[in-house]
Amino acid sequence: MTFIVEFDDDTLIALIRKGDTHAEVLLCAKYFGFASILGKKFYSLYRDLGFSLDEFTQVAFVSVAIALKKYKLGTDQSFHSYWQVIAKNQCINFIHQNSFIDLSHNRPISLDSTYGDDGLSLHETCGSIDHKISFDVTHKQLYDFIVSEKSSLTVDEKVVAYYMFLENYDYDDLIAITKWRRDKVYRTVRKARKKVSNFFKSGYFK
C-alpha cells in the first residue's frame, strides 16, 4: 500500500532551505496551480489590452521564487498569503510597464497587509473596469494610430492590434483569422502592444 504524505508550506520551505530538491518540486507544483488561478483573474480584466493568460500565469509563478527568498517562517502570515500579495503586485507592475492606458490608480499592496489568504479582490487590487480609462477617447486615439500610414506598426501588427484592441478578439480568434502559429500570434501581439504603449506614453495626445 502506498501512502501519500502532504506537507504544509512551512515544512516544505524549511526543507527547501536545507537543499531538499524534492520539496522544491512539490511546492512549485502546488503554486503553479495557484498561479494559474490568479493569472486567469488578471487575464479576465486585461485581455482587451493584448495580455495573454500565459503572461500573467508566468508573472505569478515567478513570484514564488521572490516570496520564497523573503518569507520568514513562524510568522502569523501564511506563505500563501505572502506569495499572493507579491504575485498581485508583480502582475500590477507588469501591466503598468506594458500597457498603453493610464493605470496610475492601481496601487501595490503592502506585504504587511492583514488580509487573510483570500487577499484582496481583483477590483480592490486593480480598480473597477469603469475607472480604468476614458474609453471613448482612448479608443478613437488607438484607432487613429493603428490605421495611420505614419504608424510604426507593421502590417501584421496592425492586423492583430485592430482585432484585439479595438474588436476585443482573443488569441484563439486571431489564430483562426490569420492562420498563424500560436507563437507568431503571441509574438506579434507583444510587439504591437509595446509600440502602442510607447506611442501613448510619448505624450503625443497631451
CSV table of N, CA, C and O in Angstrom, one decimal, residues 66 118 163 200:
chain,number,residue,atom,x,y,z
A,66,ILE,N,10.4,34.8,-5.5
A,66,ILE,CA,10.6,36.0,-4.8
A,66,ILE,C,10.1,35.8,-3.4
A,66,ILE,O,10.8,36.2,-2.4
A,118,ASP,N,-7.5,34.9,1.3
A,118,ASP,CA,-8.2,35.3,0.1
A,118,ASP,C,-7.6,36.5,-0.4
A,118,ASP,O,-7.9,36.9,-1.6
A,163,TYR,N,-7.8,43.9,-34.4
A,163,TYR,CA,-8.8,42.9,-33.9
A,163,TYR,C,-8.8,42.7,-32.4
A,163,TYR,O,-9.8,42.5,-31.8
A,200,PHE,N,1.5,56.0,-26.8
A,200,PHE,CA,0.6,56.7,-25.9
A,200,PHE,C,1.5,57.4,-24.8
A,200,PHE,O,1.2,58.5,-24.3
